[in-house]
């Protein structure tokens, strides 16, 4: 287990380095960063000064190493637009996005796992078909449009829910649904196939033959085993949702990381953009690592491979 | 002398009968496939809708009643004909938007943009992902490790965010959006092609080709690719739908297709401001987007069910 954990950790660190290289290269994507900072009216002298001041005249490798060591100590640079430390801005916005992601995940899991179990218990019935139809429809629904439709009916026509802000838990209902429904098809399908497989296995037949009550067989014996892959999928999807929250936060004007990313992109605030991409990527890497470890812990066969 | 001839004739007739019975009992693989295709409602509906949208996109210049970019502020915000309004008119069956542009024409031309982006991004990501996946699956070992590493790195990047950032930095045009999407969404191609190639590469016909002295390139092109083509088609449809949804989201956020081009995502964004009083401005392009993506997904699921019925879920 320890060897496996170390190996996986090594890969995770390498992936993080690769991602940080890509993130760093964003600066040079738009051309000369000094020229972009100086603005259009700047003279050649101003540009040279800015280039020296921010160290853009050094070799790329040195710049990267400098940027990375600073990022590792929590220093993501300075936002010239907001005149504030990037780290401060980001950590003031991060909790809202985490909360939104967690709510969305809870919504997705409470909808998809029972539905997947029900569909697996009665394959090829109305329940099963309803679940599969819901999955197919859910995969095709554009999230921003779904959010607007909900705003129109629940917010404007029926006036049931607030359409912007984060004041109370009611404000989180629509954004969580809009963010979470996209995950439900994948989780539901995985629960369903997992349950179908487990329910057909020998130890379930044994459990039934012993005369155990059906709920015990279903939840204690079957679901416990079928849920293992769902846990790691849920972790991965949580990472995706944090990245996808940019659309939902923009629509519902939720002042989180996604909204910040959108604002920074609009005004070309590069240090903030880079920091958000790097943080979300690292978050995803940590989540997948934890999911792998959990899987290896629950299923010893994985550790050997 | 007559006797043996008779039995011969009888035998001949009997064998003909047996042949006929055999034909009835065991239909050819092609007939089985046809039966599965025409028995699959999702596949038929999906491909029907998709063919319809493709035809509309191809014949847009003849179908569209107006120029999609033609503004007329005197005729702005006319509701669609099913509205109980004196302003509704058959000249603009789906009404007009805030600039007085004919909504039906914009919808028709929008199909072109969605399909173009979907197909082009799918081709780019398909080439990248298939190359990586087949190489990893066929060569294994270090190549496999390297490709796995690339896939993991790519998966850890948040797609929407990176696409938005890159488009905003490089500048946006239709082709830049296509390239950025194509470079970002190849991961599923690589994952699926890798595992399908691993399944196929140890089969007897690959060993036979190796024994015949075929080159690696020939084995990959002539033996492996045709046998993973089914999975490739399924992933291709899924990724095409994915690319269309991503383009719509980028355009909705203002960093995809630029105005005045009629992209469906952009139309939703432009209609958002009028949503309180004219919700159809948001509803119509969204429905179109939903129908297109649903049709592509239904077709992809259908192809999977029909070509590999045992993997249905």
Coordinates of C-alpha atoms in Angstrom, one line a residue:
Chain A
X1 CA 0.0 0.0 0.0
X2 CA 2.8 2.4 1.0
X3 CA 4.7 1.7 -2.2
X4 CA 1.6 2.2 -4.3
X5 CA 0.8 5.5 -2.4
X6 CA 4.3 6.8 -3.0
X7 CA 4.3 5.9 -6.7
X8 CA 0.9 7.6 -7.2
X9 CA 2.2 10.6 -5.3
X10 CA 5.2 10.9 -7.6
X11 CA 2.9 10.9 -10.7
X12 CA 0.6 13.5 -9.1
X13 CA 3.5 15.8 -8.4
X14 CA 4.8 15.4 -12.0
X15 CA 1.3 16.2 -13.3
X16 CA 1.2 19.3 -11.1
X17 CA 4.6 20.4 -12.5
X18 CA 3.3 19.9 -16.1
X19 CA 0.2 21.9 -15.3
X20 CA 2.1 24.7 -13.7
X21 CA 4.3 24.9 -16.8
X22 CA 1.2 25.2 -19.0
X23 CA -0.2 27.8 -16.7
X24 CA 3.0 29.8 -16.7
X25 CA 3.1 29.8 -20.5
X26 CA -0.3 31.6 -20.5
X27 CA 1.7 34.9 -19.9
X28 CA 3.5 34.5 -23.3
X29 CA 0.4 33.5 -25.2
X30 CA -0.7 37.0 -25.9
X31 CA 2.8 38.1 -27.0
X32 CA 5.0 40.4 -25.0
X33 CA 3.7 40.8 -21.4
X34 CA 5.6 44.0 -20.8
X35 CA 3.9 45.6 -23.8
X36 CA 0.5 44.4 -22.6
X37 CA 1.1 45.9 -19.2
X38 CA 2.5 49.2 -20.4
X39 CA -0.6 49.9 -22.5
X40 CA -0.9 51.4 -26.0
X41 CA 0.4 54.9 -25.3
X42 CA 3.7 53.7 -23.8
X43 CA 7.0 54.6 -25.2
X44 CA 9.8 52.1 -25.9
X45 CA 11.5 53.4 -22.8
X46 CA 8.5 52.7 -20.6
X47 CA 8.2 49.1 -22.0
X48 CA 11.9 48.5 -21.3
X49 CA 11.5 49.8 -17.8
X50 CA 8.5 47.6 -17.1
X51 CA 10.3 44.6 -18.6
X52 CA 13.2 45.1 -16.3
X53 CA 11.0 45.9 -13.3
X54 CA 8.9 42.7 -13.5
X55 CA 11.8 40.6 -14.6
X56 CA 10.5 39.7 -18.0
X57 CA 14.0 40.2 -19.4
X58 CA 15.4 37.2 -17.6
X59 CA 15.6 33.7 -19.2
X60 CA 12.3 31.8 -19.3
X61 CA 13.5 29.0 -17.0
X62 CA 14.5 31.5 -14.4
X63 CA 11.2 33.3 -14.6
X64 CA 9.3 30.0 -14.3
X65 CA 11.3 28.9 -11.3
X66 CA 10.8 32.2 -9.6
X67 CA 7.0 32.2 -10.3
X68 CA 6.7 28.6 -9.1
X69 CA 8.6 29.0 -5.9
X70 CA 6.6 32.1 -5.1
X71 CA 3.3 30.2 -5.9
X72 CA 4.4 27.3 -3.6
X73 CA 4.7 29.7 -0.7
X74 CA 1.3 31.1 -1.4
X75 CA 2.4 34.2 -3.3
X76 CA 0.6 34.4 -6.6
X77 CA 1.7 37.9 -7.4
X78 CA -0.1 41.2 -7.5
X79 CA -3.3 42.1 -9.4
X80 CA -2.6 45.4 -11.2
X81 CA -6.2 45.8 -11.9
X82 CA -7.6 45.3 -8.3
X83 CA -4.4 46.7 -6.7
X84 CA -4.4 43.8 -4.2
X85 CA -2.5 40.6 -3.6
X86 CA -3.8 37.8 -5.8
X87 CA -3.8 35.3 -2.9
X88 CA -6.0 37.5 -0.7
X89 CA -8.5 38.0 -3.5
X90 CA -8.7 34.3 -4.2
X91 CA -9.0 33.1 -0.7
X92 CA -11.8 35.5 0.0
X93 CA -13.7 34.0 -3.0
X94 CA -12.8 30.4 -2.6
X95 CA -15.3 29.4 0.2
X96 CA -18.4 30.4 -1.8
X97 CA -17.3 28.3 -4.7
X98 CA -16.5 25.3 -2.5
X99 CA -19.9 25.7 -0.8
X100 CA -21.7 25.8 -4.2
X101 CA -19.7 22.8 -5.4
X102 CA -20.6 20.8 -2.3
X103 CA -24.3 21.7 -2.5
X104 CA -24.3 20.7 -6.2
X105 CA -22.6 17.4 -5.4
X106 CA -25.1 16.6 -2.6
X107 CA -27.9 17.4 -5.0
X108 CA -26.4 15.2 -7.7
X109 CA -25.7 12.3 -5.4
X110 CA -29.1 12.3 -3.7
X111 CA -30.8 12.3 -7.1
X112 CA -28.6 9.8 -9.0
X113 CA -27.7 7.1 -6.5
X114 CA -31.3 6.2 -5.4
X115 CA -32.4 6.4 -9.0
X116 CA -29.5 4.2 -10.1
X117 CA -30.4 1.6 -7.4
X118 CA -34.1 1.6 -8.3
X119 CA -33.3 1.2 -12.0
X120 CA -31.0 -1.7 -11.2
X121 CA -33.5 -3.4 -9.0
X122 CA -36.1 -3.3 -11.7
X123 CA -34.2 -3.4 -15.0
X124 CA -36.3 -2.8 -18.2
X125 CA -39.3 -1.4 -16.3
X126 CA -40.8 2.0 -16.3
X127 CA -38.5 3.1 -13.5
X128 CA -35.4 2.0 -15.4
X129 CA -36.6 3.7 -18.6
X130 CA -37.4 6.9 -16.8
X131 CA -33.9 7.0 -15.2
X132 CA -32.2 6.4 -18.6
X133 CA -34.4 9.0 -20.3
X134 CA -33.5 11.5 -17.6
X135 CA -29.8 10.7 -18.1
X136 CA -30.0 11.2 -21.9
X137 CA -31.9 14.4 -21.5
X138 CA -29.6 15.7 -18.8
X139 CA -26.5 15.1 -20.9
X140 CA -28.0 17.2 -23.7
X141 CA -29.2 20.2 -21.7
X142 CA -26.9 23.2 -22.0
X143 CA -26.3 24.3 -18.4
X144 CA -26.5 28.0 -19.0
X145 CA -29.8 27.6 -20.7
X146 CA -31.2 25.4 -18.0
X147 CA -30.1 28.0 -15.5
X148 CA -31.9 30.7 -17.4
X149 CA -35.1 28.6 -17.7
X150 CA -35.1 28.0 -14.0
X151 CA -34.6 31.7 -13.3
X152 CA -37.5 32.5 -15.6
X153 CA -40.0 30.0 -14.0
X154 CA -38.9 29.9 -10.4
X155 CA -37.6 33.4 -10.1
X156 CA -39.7 35.6 -12.4
X157 CA -43.0 33.9 -13.1
X158 CA -43.7 32.0 -9.8
X159 CA -41.4 34.2 -7.6
X160 CA -40.4 31.2 -5.5
X161 CA -36.6 31.6 -5.4
X162 CA -34.2 34.5 -5.4
X163 CA -32.3 34.8 -8.7
X164 CA -29.0 36.3 -7.5
X165 CA -26.8 36.6 -4.5
X166 CA -25.6 34.3 -1.7
X167 CA -27.4 35.7 1.4
X168 CA -29.1 32.5 2.6
X169 CA -29.3 28.8 1.7
X170 CA -32.3 29.5 -0.5
X171 CA -30.1 31.4 -2.9
X172 CA -28.0 28.3 -3.4
X173 CA -30.9 26.0 -4.6
X174 CA -31.1 27.0 -8.2
X175 CA -27.3 27.3 -8.8
X176 CA -26.7 24.0 -7.1
X177 CA -29.3 22.3 -9.3
X178 CA -27.9 24.0 -12.5
X179 CA -24.4 22.9 -11.6
X180 CA -25.2 19.5 -10.3
X181 CA -27.6 18.0 -12.8
X182 CA -24.9 17.7 -15.4
X183 CA -23.1 15.2 -13.1
X184 CA -26.2 13.0 -12.4
X185 CA -26.3 11.0 -15.7
X186 CA -22.7 9.7 -15.2
X187 CA -23.2 8.8 -11.5
X188 CA -26.6 7.3 -12.2
X189 CA -25.3 5.1 -15.0
X190 CA -22.3 3.9 -12.9
X191 CA -24.5 3.1 -9.9
X192 CA -26.9 1.2 -12.1
X193 CA -24.3 -0.9 -13.9
X194 CA -22.5 -1.5 -10.7
X195 CA -25.6 -2.6 -8.9
X196 CA -26.7 -4.9 -11.8
X197 CA -23.3 -6.6 -11.8
X198 CA -23.3 -7.0 -8.0
X199 CA -26.9 -8.2 -7.8
X200 CA -26.1 -11.0 -10.2
X201 CA -23.1 -12.2 -8.3
X202 CA -22.8 -15.4 -6.2
X203 CA -22.5 -13.8 -2.8
X204 CA -25.8 -12.0 -3.2
X205 CA -27.5 -15.3 -4.1
X206 CA -25.9 -16.8 -1.0
X207 CA -27.1 -13.9 1.2
X208 CA -30.6 -14.3 -0.2
X209 CA -30.4 -18.1 0.3
X210 CA -29.5 -17.6 3.9
X211 CA -32.8 -15.9 4.3
X212 CA -31.6 -12.3 4.9
X213 CA -34.2 -9.7 4.6
X214 CA -34.1 -8.0 1.1
X215 CA -33.2 -4.5 2.5
X216 CA -30.2 -6.0 4.3
X217 CA -29.1 -7.8 1.1
X218 CA -29.6 -4.7 -1.0
X219 CA -27.9 -2.1 1.2
X220 CA -25.4 -3.9 3.3
X221 CA -24.2 -6.5 0.8
X222 CA -24.9 -5.0 -2.7
X223 CA -24.8 -1.2 -2.5
X224 CA -21.6 -1.2 -0.3
X225 CA -19.7 -2.9 -3.1
X226 CA -21.4 -1.1 -6.0
X227 CA -20.7 2.3 -4.5
X228 CA -16.9 2.0 -4.6
X229 CA -16.4 3.3 -8.2
X230 CA -19.1 5.9 -7.6
X231 CA -17.1 7.4 -4.8
X232 CA -14.1 8.0 -7.0
X233 CA -16.3 9.3 -9.8
X234 CA -17.9 11.7 -7.4
X235 CA -14.5 13.0 -6.4
X236 CA -13.5 13.6 -10.0
X237 CA -16.8 15.2 -10.8
X238 CA -16.4 17.6 -7.9
X239 CA -13.2 18.8 -9.5
X240 CA -15.0 19.3 -12.8
X241 CA -17.8 21.2 -11.2
X242 CA -15.5 23.7 -9.6
X243 CA -14.1 24.4 -13.1
X244 CA -17.6 24.5 -14.6
X245 CA -18.9 26.9 -11.9
X246 CA -17.6 29.8 -14.0
X247 CA -20.8 29.6 -16.1
X248 CA -23.2 29.2 -13.2
X249 CA -21.6 31.8 -11.0
X250 CA -21.7 34.3 -13.8
X251 CA -25.4 33.8 -14.4
X252 CA -26.5 33.9 -10.8
X253 CA -24.0 36.6 -9.9
X254 CA -22.4 34.5 -7.1
X255 CA -19.2 36.2 -6.0
X256 CA -17.0 33.1 -6.1
X257 CA -13.9 31.9 -7.8
X258 CA -15.7 31.3 -11.2
X259 CA -17.1 34.8 -11.3
X260 CA -13.7 36.2 -10.3
X261 CA -12.2 34.1 -13.2
X262 CA -14.7 35.6 -15.7
X263 CA -14.1 39.1 -14.5
X264 CA -10.3 38.7 -14.7
X265 CA -10.6 37.2 -18.2
X266 CA -12.8 40.2 -19.2
X267 CA -10.2 42.7 -18.0
X268 CA -7.1 40.7 -18.9
X269 CA -5.9 40.3 -15.3
X270 CA -3.4 37.6 -16.0
X271 CA -2.0 36.9 -12.5
X272 CA -5.5 36.2 -11.2
X273 CA -6.3 34.0 -14.2
X274 CA -3.1 32.0 -13.8
X275 CA -3.7 31.5 -10.1
X276 CA -7.2 30.3 -10.5
X277 CA -6.3 27.8 -13.2
X278 CA -3.4 26.5 -11.1
X279 CA -5.4 26.2 -7.9
X280 CA -8.3 24.4 -9.6
X281 CA -5.9 22.1 -11.4
X282 CA -4.1 21.3 -8.1
X283 CA -7.4 20.7 -6.4
X284 CA -8.4 18.2 -9.1
X285 CA -5.0 16.5 -8.8
X286 CA -5.4 16.2 -5.0
X287 CA -9.0 14.9 -5.4
X288 CA -8.1 12.2 -7.9
X289 CA -5.2 11.2 -5.7
X290 CA -7.4 10.8 -2.7
X291 CA -10.0 8.9 -4.7
X292 CA -7.3 6.5 -5.9
X293 CA -6.0 6.0 -2.4
X294 CA -9.5 5.3 -1.2
X295 CA -10.1 2.8 -3.9
X296 CA -6.8 1.0 -3.2
X297 CA -7.7 0.9 0.5
X298 CA -11.2 -0.5 -0.2
X299 CA -10.1 -2.9 -3.0
X300 CA -6.7 -4.5 -2.3
X301 CA -6.4 -5.8 -5.9
X302 CA -5.6 -2.3 -7.2
X303 CA -2.6 -1.9 -4.9
X304 CA -0.6 -4.7 -6.7
X305 CA -1.1 -3.3 -10.2
Chain B
X1 CA -32.6 -47.2 -63.9
X2 CA -35.3 -44.8 -63.1
X3 CA -35.0 -45.3 -59.4
X4 CA -31.6 -43.7 -58.7
X5 CA -32.4 -40.8 -60.9
X6 CA -35.5 -40.2 -58.9
X7 CA -33.7 -40.3 -55.6
X8 CA -31.1 -38.0 -57.0
X9 CA -33.9 -35.6 -58.0
X10 CA -35.5 -35.9 -54.6
X11 CA -32.1 -35.4 -52.9
X12 CA -31.7 -32.3 -55.1
X13 CA -35.1 -31.0 -54.1
X14 CA -34.5 -31.8 -50.5
X15 CA -31.2 -30.0 -50.4
X16 CA -32.9 -26.9 -52.0
X17 CA -35.6 -27.1 -49.3
X18 CA -32.9 -27.4 -46.6
X19 CA -31.1 -24.5 -48.1
X20 CA -34.3 -22.4 -48.0
X21 CA -35.0 -23.4 -44.4
X22 CA -31.4 -22.6 -43.5
X23 CA -31.8 -19.1 -45.0
X24 CA -34.9 -18.5 -43.0
X25 CA -33.5 -19.7 -39.7
X26 CA -30.2 -17.9 -40.0
X27 CA -30.3 -14.4 -41.4
X28 CA -27.1 -12.9 -42.7
X29 CA -25.1 -10.6 -40.4
X30 CA -26.2 -7.7 -42.6
X31 CA -29.8 -8.5 -42.2
X32 CA -29.4 -8.8 -38.4
X33 CA -27.7 -5.4 -38.4
X34 CA -30.5 -3.9 -40.4
X35 CA -33.1 -5.4 -38.1
X36 CA -31.3 -3.9 -35.1
X37 CA -30.9 -0.5 -36.7
X38 CA -34.6 -0.3 -37.7
X39 CA -35.7 -1.7 -34.3
X40 CA -33.8 1.0 -32.4
X41 CA -36.1 4.0 -31.8
X42 CA -33.4 6.2 -30.3
X43 CA -31.0 5.7 -33.3
X44 CA -33.8 6.4 -35.8
X45 CA -35.1 9.5 -34.0
X46 CA -31.6 10.8 -33.4
X47 CA -30.3 10.4 -36.9
X48 CA -33.6 11.7 -38.3
X49 CA -33.3 15.0 -36.4
X50 CA -29.6 15.2 -37.1
X51 CA -30.1 14.7 -40.8
X52 CA -32.9 17.4 -40.8
X53 CA -30.6 19.9 -39.0
X54 CA -27.7 19.1 -41.4
X55 CA -30.0 19.6 -44.4
X56 CA -31.2 22.9 -42.9
X57 CA -27.7 24.1 -42.4
X58 CA -26.6 23.1 -45.9
X59 CA -29.5 24.8 -47.6
X60 CA -29.5 27.9 -45.3
X61 CA -29.1 30.5 -48.1
X62 CA -32.3 29.2 -49.8
X63 CA -34.3 28.4 -46.7
X64 CA -33.7 31.6 -44.6
X65 CA -36.4 34.1 -45.4
X66 CA -34.2 37.1 -44.5
X67 CA -30.6 38.1 -44.2
X68 CA -29.6 36.9 -40.6
X69 CA -27.5 40.1 -40.2
X70 CA -30.0 42.6 -41.5
X71 CA -31.0 45.0 -38.8
X72 CA -34.2 47.0 -38.7
X73 CA -34.9 48.8 -35.5
X74 CA -38.4 49.7 -36.6
X75 CA -39.3 46.0 -36.5
X76 CA -37.5 44.9 -33.3
X77 CA -38.9 42.4 -30.8
X78 CA -41.7 41.1 -32.9
X79 CA -43.0 38.0 -31.1
X80 CA -43.3 34.6 -32.8
X81 CA -46.6 33.7 -34.6
X82 CA -48.0 31.5 -31.9
X83 CA -48.1 34.6 -29.6
X84 CA -51.5 36.3 -29.1
X85 CA -50.1 39.6 -30.3
X86 CA -51.1 42.0 -33.0
X87 CA -47.5 42.4 -33.9
X88 CA -46.9 38.7 -34.7
X89 CA -46.6 38.3 -38.5
X90 CA -45.8 35.5 -41.0
X91 CA -43.0 37.7 -42.4
X92 CA -41.1 36.8 -39.3
X93 CA -42.5 33.3 -38.2
X94 CA -40.2 33.2 -35.1
X95 CA -40.2 36.9 -34.6
X96 CA -37.3 39.3 -34.5
X97 CA -34.6 40.1 -31.9
X98 CA -33.6 43.3 -30.1
X99 CA -32.0 44.6 -33.3
X100 CA -34.9 43.7 -35.5
X101 CA -33.1 40.7 -37.1
X102 CA -35.3 37.9 -38.3
X103 CA -35.0 35.1 -35.6
X104 CA -35.8 32.2 -37.9
X105 CA -33.0 33.2 -40.3
X106 CA -30.5 33.6 -37.5
X107 CA -31.6 30.2 -36.1
X108 CA -31.1 28.6 -39.5
X109 CA -27.6 30.1 -40.0
X110 CA -26.8 29.3 -36.4
X111 CA -27.1 25.6 -37.2
X112 CA -24.2 26.1 -39.6
X113 CA -21.9 27.5 -36.9
X114 CA -22.8 24.8 -34.3
X115 CA -22.3 22.0 -36.8
X116 CA -19.1 23.4 -38.2
X117 CA -17.6 23.8 -34.8
X118 CA -18.8 20.4 -33.7
X119 CA -17.4 18.6 -36.7
X120 CA -14.1 20.5 -36.9
X121 CA -13.3 20.3 -33.2
X122 CA -14.3 16.6 -33.2
X123 CA -11.9 15.9 -36.2
X124 CA -9.0 17.8 -34.5
X125 CA -9.5 16.1 -31.1
X126 CA -10.1 12.8 -32.8
X127 CA -6.8 12.9 -34.6
X128 CA -4.9 13.8 -31.5
X129 CA -6.7 11.4 -29.2
X130 CA -6.7 8.4 -31.5
X131 CA -3.0 8.8 -32.3
X132 CA -2.1 8.9 -28.6
X133 CA -4.6 6.2 -27.6
X134 CA -3.7 3.7 -30.3
X135 CA 0.1 4.3 -29.7
X136 CA -0.3 3.8 -26.0
X137 CA -2.5 0.7 -26.4
X138 CA -0.3 -0.9 -29.1
X139 CA 3.2 -0.2 -27.9
X140 CA 2.5 -0.3 -24.1
X141 CA 5.4 0.1 -21.7
X142 CA 7.0 3.5 -21.7
X143 CA 4.8 4.9 -24.5
X144 CA 1.7 3.9 -22.4
X145 CA 3.1 5.6 -19.3
X146 CA 3.9 8.8 -21.2
X147 CA 0.4 8.9 -22.8
X148 CA -1.2 8.2 -19.5
X149 CA 0.7 11.1 -18.0
X150 CA -0.4 13.4 -20.8
X151 CA -4.0 12.4 -20.4
X152 CA -3.9 12.9 -16.6
X153 CA -2.3 16.4 -17.1
X154 CA -4.9 17.3 -19.6
X155 CA -7.8 16.1 -17.3
X156 CA -6.6 18.2 -14.5
X157 CA -6.9 21.4 -16.5
X158 CA -10.4 23.0 -16.1
X159 CA -11.7 23.1 -19.7
X160 CA -14.0 26.0 -19.8
X161 CA -11.6 28.2 -17.8
X162 CA -8.6 27.4 -19.9
X163 CA -10.6 27.8 -23.2
X164 CA -11.9 31.2 -22.1
X165 CA -8.4 32.3 -21.0
X166 CA -6.7 31.2 -24.2
X167 CA -9.4 32.7 -26.4
X168 CA -9.2 36.0 -24.6
X169 CA -5.4 36.1 -24.8
X170 CA -5.0 34.9 -28.4
X171 CA -8.0 36.8 -29.8
X172 CA -11.2 35.3 -31.0
X173 CA -12.2 34.1 -34.3
X174 CA -14.3 31.0 -35.3
X175 CA -11.1 29.0 -36.2
X176 CA -9.4 29.9 -32.9
X177 CA -12.4 28.7 -31.0
X178 CA -12.4 25.5 -33.0
X179 CA -8.6 24.9 -32.5
X180 CA -8.8 25.6 -28.8
X181 CA -11.7 23.2 -28.3
X182 CA -10.0 20.6 -30.5
X183 CA -6.8 20.8 -28.5
X184 CA -8.7 20.5 -25.2
X185 CA -11.3 17.7 -25.6
X186 CA -9.2 14.8 -27.0
X187 CA -9.0 13.0 -23.7
X188 CA -12.0 10.7 -24.1
X189 CA -10.7 9.6 -27.6
X190 CA -7.3 8.8 -26.0
X191 CA -8.8 6.8 -23.1
X192 CA -11.3 4.8 -25.2
X193 CA -8.9 4.1 -28.0
X194 CA -6.2 3.0 -25.6
X195 CA -8.4 0.4 -23.9
X196 CA -9.9 -0.8 -27.2
X197 CA -6.5 -1.2 -28.8
X198 CA -5.3 -3.1 -25.7
X199 CA -8.2 -5.5 -26.2
X200 CA -7.6 -6.0 -29.9
X201 CA -3.8 -6.1 -30.1
X202 CA -3.4 -9.6 -28.5
X203 CA -6.0 -11.3 -30.7
X204 CA -5.0 -14.0 -33.2
X205 CA -5.4 -11.9 -36.4
X206 CA -2.9 -9.4 -35.1
X207 CA -0.5 -12.2 -34.3
X208 CA -1.1 -13.6 -37.8
X209 CA -0.3 -10.3 -39.4
X210 CA 2.9 -10.1 -37.3
X211 CA 3.8 -13.7 -38.4
X212 CA 3.3 -12.6 -42.0
X213 CA 5.9 -9.9 -41.5
X214 CA 3.6 -6.9 -41.7
X215 CA 5.1 -3.6 -40.6
X216 CA 3.8 -2.0 -37.4
X217 CA 2.3 0.8 -39.4
X218 CA 0.4 -1.7 -41.5
X219 CA -0.8 -3.6 -38.6
X220 CA -2.1 -0.5 -36.9
X221 CA -3.8 0.9 -40.0
X222 CA -5.1 -2.3 -41.5
X223 CA -5.7 -4.6 -38.5
X224 CA -6.3 -2.5 -35.4
X225 CA -8.1 0.7 -36.6
X226 CA -10.9 -1.1 -38.5
X227 CA -11.6 -3.2 -35.4
X228 CA -11.8 -0.3 -33.0
X229 CA -13.8 1.9 -35.5
X230 CA -17.1 1.2 -33.8
X231 CA -15.9 2.7 -30.5
X232 CA -14.3 5.5 -32.4
X233 CA -17.6 6.5 -34.0
X234 CA -19.4 6.4 -30.6
X235 CA -16.7 8.6 -28.9
X236 CA -16.8 10.9 -32.0
X237 CA -20.5 11.6 -31.6
X238 CA -20.2 12.2 -27.9
X239 CA -17.3 14.6 -28.4
X240 CA -19.1 16.4 -31.2
X241 CA -22.0 17.1 -28.8
X242 CA -19.5 18.1 -26.1
X243 CA -17.8 20.6 -28.5
X244 CA -21.1 22.1 -29.5
X245 CA -22.1 22.6 -25.9
X246 CA -18.7 24.1 -25.0
X247 CA -18.9 26.5 -28.0
X248 CA -22.4 27.6 -26.9
X249 CA -21.1 28.2 -23.3
X250 CA -18.1 30.2 -24.6
X251 CA -20.3 32.3 -26.9
X252 CA -22.8 32.8 -24.1
X253 CA -20.0 34.2 -21.9
X254 CA -19.0 36.5 -24.7
X255 CA -15.7 34.8 -25.7
X256 CA -16.7 32.4 -28.4
X257 CA -18.3 33.3 -31.7
X258 CA -18.5 37.1 -31.9
X259 CA -21.5 39.3 -32.8
X260 CA -23.2 39.8 -35.2
X261 CA -22.6 36.1 -36.1
X262 CA -25.7 34.0 -35.3
X263 CA -24.3 31.4 -32.9
X264 CA -27.1 29.8 -30.7
X265 CA -25.1 30.3 -27.5
X266 CA -24.7 34.0 -28.4
X267 CA -28.4 34.3 -29.2
X268 CA -29.2 33.0 -25.8
X269 CA -26.8 35.6 -24.3
X270 CA -28.3 38.4 -26.3
X271 CA -31.8 37.3 -25.5
X272 CA -31.0 37.2 -21.7
X273 CA -31.5 40.9 -21.4
X274 CA -35.0 40.7 -22.7
X275 CA -35.9 37.6 -20.8
X276 CA -38.4 39.3 -18.4
X277 CA -40.8 40.3 -21.2
X278 CA -39.7 38.2 -24.2
X279 CA -38.6 34.9 -22.9
X280 CA -38.9 33.2 -26.3
X281 CA -35.7 35.0 -27.3
X282 CA -33.9 32.7 -24.8
X283 CA -36.2 29.7 -25.3
X284 CA -36.0 29.2 -29.1
X285 CA -32.2 29.0 -29.5
X286 CA -31.8 27.0 -26.4
X287 CA -34.4 24.5 -27.6
X288 CA -32.5 24.2 -30.9
X289 CA -29.2 23.6 -29.1
X290 CA -30.9 21.0 -26.9
X291 CA -32.5 19.2 -29.8
X292 CA -29.2 19.1 -31.8
X293 CA -27.1 17.8 -28.9
X294 CA -29.9 15.3 -27.9
X295 CA -30.1 14.0 -31.5
X296 CA -26.3 13.5 -31.7
X297 CA -26.2 11.7 -28.3
X298 CA -29.1 9.5 -29.2
X299 CA -27.4 8.6 -32.4
X300 CA -24.1 7.8 -30.6
X301 CA -25.9 5.6 -28.0
X302 CA -27.8 3.9 -30.9
X303 CA -24.6 3.2 -32.8
X304 CA -23.1 1.6 -29.7
X305 CA -26.2 -0.5 -29.0
X306 CA -26.5 -1.7 -32.6
X307 CA -22.8 -2.5 -33.2
X308 CA -22.1 -4.0 -29.8
X309 CA -25.5 -5.0 -28.3
X310 CA -23.8 -6.7 -25.3
X311 CA -22.4 -3.4 -24.0
X312 CA -25.7 -1.7 -23.7
X313 CA -26.4 0.0 -20.4

